[in-house]
C-alpha positions as semicolon CSV with decimal commas, in nm:
position;residue;x (nm);y (nm);z (nm)
1;X;10,732;10,444;10,886
2;X;10,665;10,104;10,783
3;X;10,301;10,011;10,706
4;X;10,159;9,789;10,960
5;X;9,901;9,553;10,800
6;X;9,763;9,448;11,146
7;X;9,684;9,794;11,246
8;X;9,338;9,960;11,203
9;X;9,396;10,218;10,974
10;X;9,107;10,490;10,938
11;X;9,143;10,755;10,689
12;X;8,882;11,051;10,676
13;X;8,769;11,386;10,553
14;X;8,442;11,540;10,581
15;X;8,292;11,361;10,271
16;X;8,433;10,996;10,331
17;X;8,570;10,739;10,569
18;X;8,817;10,443;10,479
19;X;8,805;10,177;10,720
20;X;8,984;9,829;10,736
21;X;8,737;9,571;10,586
22;X;8,575;9,367;10,853
23;X;8,290;9,096;10,860
24;X;8,022;9,329;10,939
25;X;8,056;9,528;10,605
26;X;7,956;9,186;10,398
27;X;7,584;9,270;10,388
28;X;7,617;9,634;10,288
29;X;7,856;9,580;10,023
30;X;7,710;9,249;9,898
31;X;7,405;9,461;9,817
32;X;7,631;9,698;9,596
33;X;7,798;9,402;9,445
34;X;7,497;9,296;9,237
35;X;7,567;9,553;8,983
36;X;7,749;9,359;8,709
37;X;7,898;9,664;8,557
38;X;8,129;9,667;8,861
39;X;8,306;9,356;8,760
40;X;8,356;9,403;8,384
41;X;8,737;9,497;8,422
42;X;8,786;9,263;8,710
43;X;8,976;8,930;8,684
44;X;8,848;8,835;9,027
45;X;8,453;8,854;8,981
46;X;8,231;8,926;9,308
47;X;7,896;8,954;9,170
48;X;7,662;8,872;9,474
49;X;7,605;8,566;9,642
50;X;7,875;8,309;9,696
51;X;8,075;8,482;9,441
52;X;8,081;8,777;9,649
53;X;8,160;8,572;9,967
54;X;8,465;8,420;9,801
55;X;8,585;8,761;9,698
56;X;8,563;8,905;10,057
57;X;8,730;8,598;10,204
58;X;9,006;8,628;9,966
59;X;9,049;8,984;10,056
60;X;9,096;8,869;10,435
61;X;9,341;8,619;10,311
62;X;9,554;8,851;10,127
63;X;9,573;9,068;10,412
64;X;9,660;8,805;10,657
65;X;9,944;8,752;10,433
66;X;10,035;9,118;10,415
67;X;9,978;9,141;10,037
68;X;9,690;9,367;10,037
69;X;9,519;9,623;10,272
70;X;9,131;9,630;10,177
71;X;8,935;9,930;10,284
72;X;8,561;10,007;10,295
73;X;8,441;10,324;10,158
74;X;8,159;10,485;10,360
75;X;7,997;10,802;10,206
76;X;7,938;11,065;10,482
77;X;7,695;11,259;10,282
78;X;7,456;10,976;10,222
79;X;7,545;10,760;10,534
80;X;7,587;10,446;10,293
81;X;7,882;10,232;10,226
82;X;8,013;10,312;9,874
83;X;8,263;10,041;9,763
84;X;8,590;9,920;9,848
85;X;8,963;10,009;9,747
86;X;9,289;9,851;9,825
87;X;9,673;9,911;9,874
88;X;9,879;9,638;9,766
89;X;10,209;9,559;9,647
90;X;10,413;9,752;9,949
91;X;10,796;9,770;9,934
92;X;10,936;9,912;10,230
93;X;11,275;9,883;10,049
94;X;11,187;10,048;9,742
95;X;10,924;10,301;9,927
96;X;10,652;10,179;9,681
97;X;10,306;10,057;9,689
98;X;10,016;10,028;9,454
99;X;9,657;10,108;9,468
100;X;9,378;9,938;9,290
101;X;9,085;9,663;9,338
102;X;8,886;9,992;9,356
103;X;8,489;9,968;9,289
104;X;8,203;10,182;9,391
105;X;7,812;10,119;9,364
106;X;7,638;10,292;9,082
107;X;7,515;10,573;9,292
108;X;7,829;10,673;9,390
109;X;8,040;10,689;9,061
110;X;8,100;11,046;8,950
111;X;8,011;11,205;9,275
112;X;8,346;11,295;9,391
113;X;8,380;10,989;9,624
114;X;8,679;10,852;9,446
115;X;8,870;11,189;9,442
116;X;8,811;11,211;9,790
117;X;8,949;10,879;9,877
118;X;9,224;10,916;9,644
119;X;9,342;11,228;9,828
120;X;9,347;11,067;10,164
121;X;9,526;10,736;10,028
122;X;9,770;10,981;9,879
123;X;9,835;11,184;10,187
124;X;9,856;10,875;10,381
125;X;10,109;10,702;10,139
126;X;10,331;11,014;10,089
127;X;10,325;11,214;10,413
128;X;10,254;10,945;10,676
129;X;10,453;10,624;10,528
130;X;10,717;10,837;10,336
131;X;10,650;10,643;10,027
132;X;10,805;10,765;9,695
133;X;10,587;10,611;9,429
134;X;10,225;10,501;9,422
135;X;10,149;10,281;9,116
136;X;9,820;10,184;8,925
137;X;9,726;9,954;8,629
138;X;9,406;9,906;8,440
139;X;9,280;9,781;8,096
140;X;9,369;10,003;7,818
141;X;9,036;9,995;7,696
142;X;8,876;10,071;8,031
143;X;8,840;10,468;7,954
144;X;8,653;10,564;8,266
145;X;8,944;10,430;8,502
146;X;9,202;10,587;8,288
147;X;9,034;10,947;8,272
148;X;8,996;10,884;8,653
149;X;9,356;10,844;8,707
150;X;9,444;11,121;8,496
151;X;9,184;11,349;8,692
152;X;9,361;11,278;9,028
153;X;9,683;11,372;8,903
154;X;9,835;11,033;8,799
155;X;10,084;11,008;8,506
156;X;10,073;10,761;8,226
157;X;10,409;10,576;8,200
158;X;10,374;10,287;7,989
159;X;10,184;9,986;7,867
160;X;10,214;9,621;7,940
161;X;10,130;9,450;7,614
162;X;9,847;9,182;7,584
163;X;9,868;9,137;7,957
164;X;9,497;9,062;8,004
165;X;9,267;8,823;7,832
166;X;9,024;9,024;7,606
167;X;8,678;9,096;7,744
168;X;8,513;8,924;7,486
169;X;8,722;8,594;7,524
170;X;8,889;8,643;7,189
171;X;9,287;8,736;7,222
172;X;9,445;8,952;7,460
173;X;9,440;9,337;7,553
174;X;9,721;9,565;7,704
175;X;9,740;9,723;8,049
176;X;9,785;10,081;8,078
177;X;10,038;10,171;8,355
178;X;10,005;10,504;8,577
179;X;10,176;10,647;8,882
180;X;10,211;10,941;9,121
181;X;10,545;11,012;9,274
182;X;10,566;11,181;9,625
183;X;10,767;11,484;9,457
184;X;10,469;11,547;9,223
185;X;10,223;11,514;9,501
186;X;10,413;11,768;9,751
187;X;10,494;12,027;9,456
188;X;10,161;12,057;9,321
189;X;9,903;11,746;9,278
190;X;9,813;11,790;9,655
191;X;9,703;12,143;9,605
192;X;9,527;12,071;9,293
193;X;9,330;11,780;9,400
194;X;9,268;11,939;9,709
195;X;9,122;12,256;9,537
196;X;8,867;12,025;9,334
197;X;8,770;11,884;9,685
198;X;8,749;12,155;9,941
199;X;8,692;12,453;9,727
């Protein structure tokens, strides 16, 4: 199945609902975006006000060009918007996609929201789109993100040296590359991740 960037894809379970980004999401997401910690490892900043408006508008532009598909994350347990995530770098020929641009408000980190989101995204990519690979990348110094990727079944596969400017503005830092394959998902990761969520 080809990934249709114009379609309204909604992914949900008992805990979270992922919906396509829409204009009505701006205000609740803007409130979350005021937390400076969210943007530490983002090249594209979006901390409130005009900066966040530009960030959201760019997300719409990237979707229009079929480069990215931004989702808004809604936490059903609190009845609040929790953050955002995106599919990007989709290739129908290679049967690959990436997940990134993921952030959550401080009250939703470490609550299980991310694991539920990843389960739904993996299930959609591997079982509906029939893709073979999902890729990820993060600052090699972003210990929390690296641990989160490992916790949902991703495997580290390499490093892009000096890809990013260092956070302190002095020098460069590496990008850690992770991935998960369809075979891995079907042969164990789905069950292992599901056990963490639905036990």
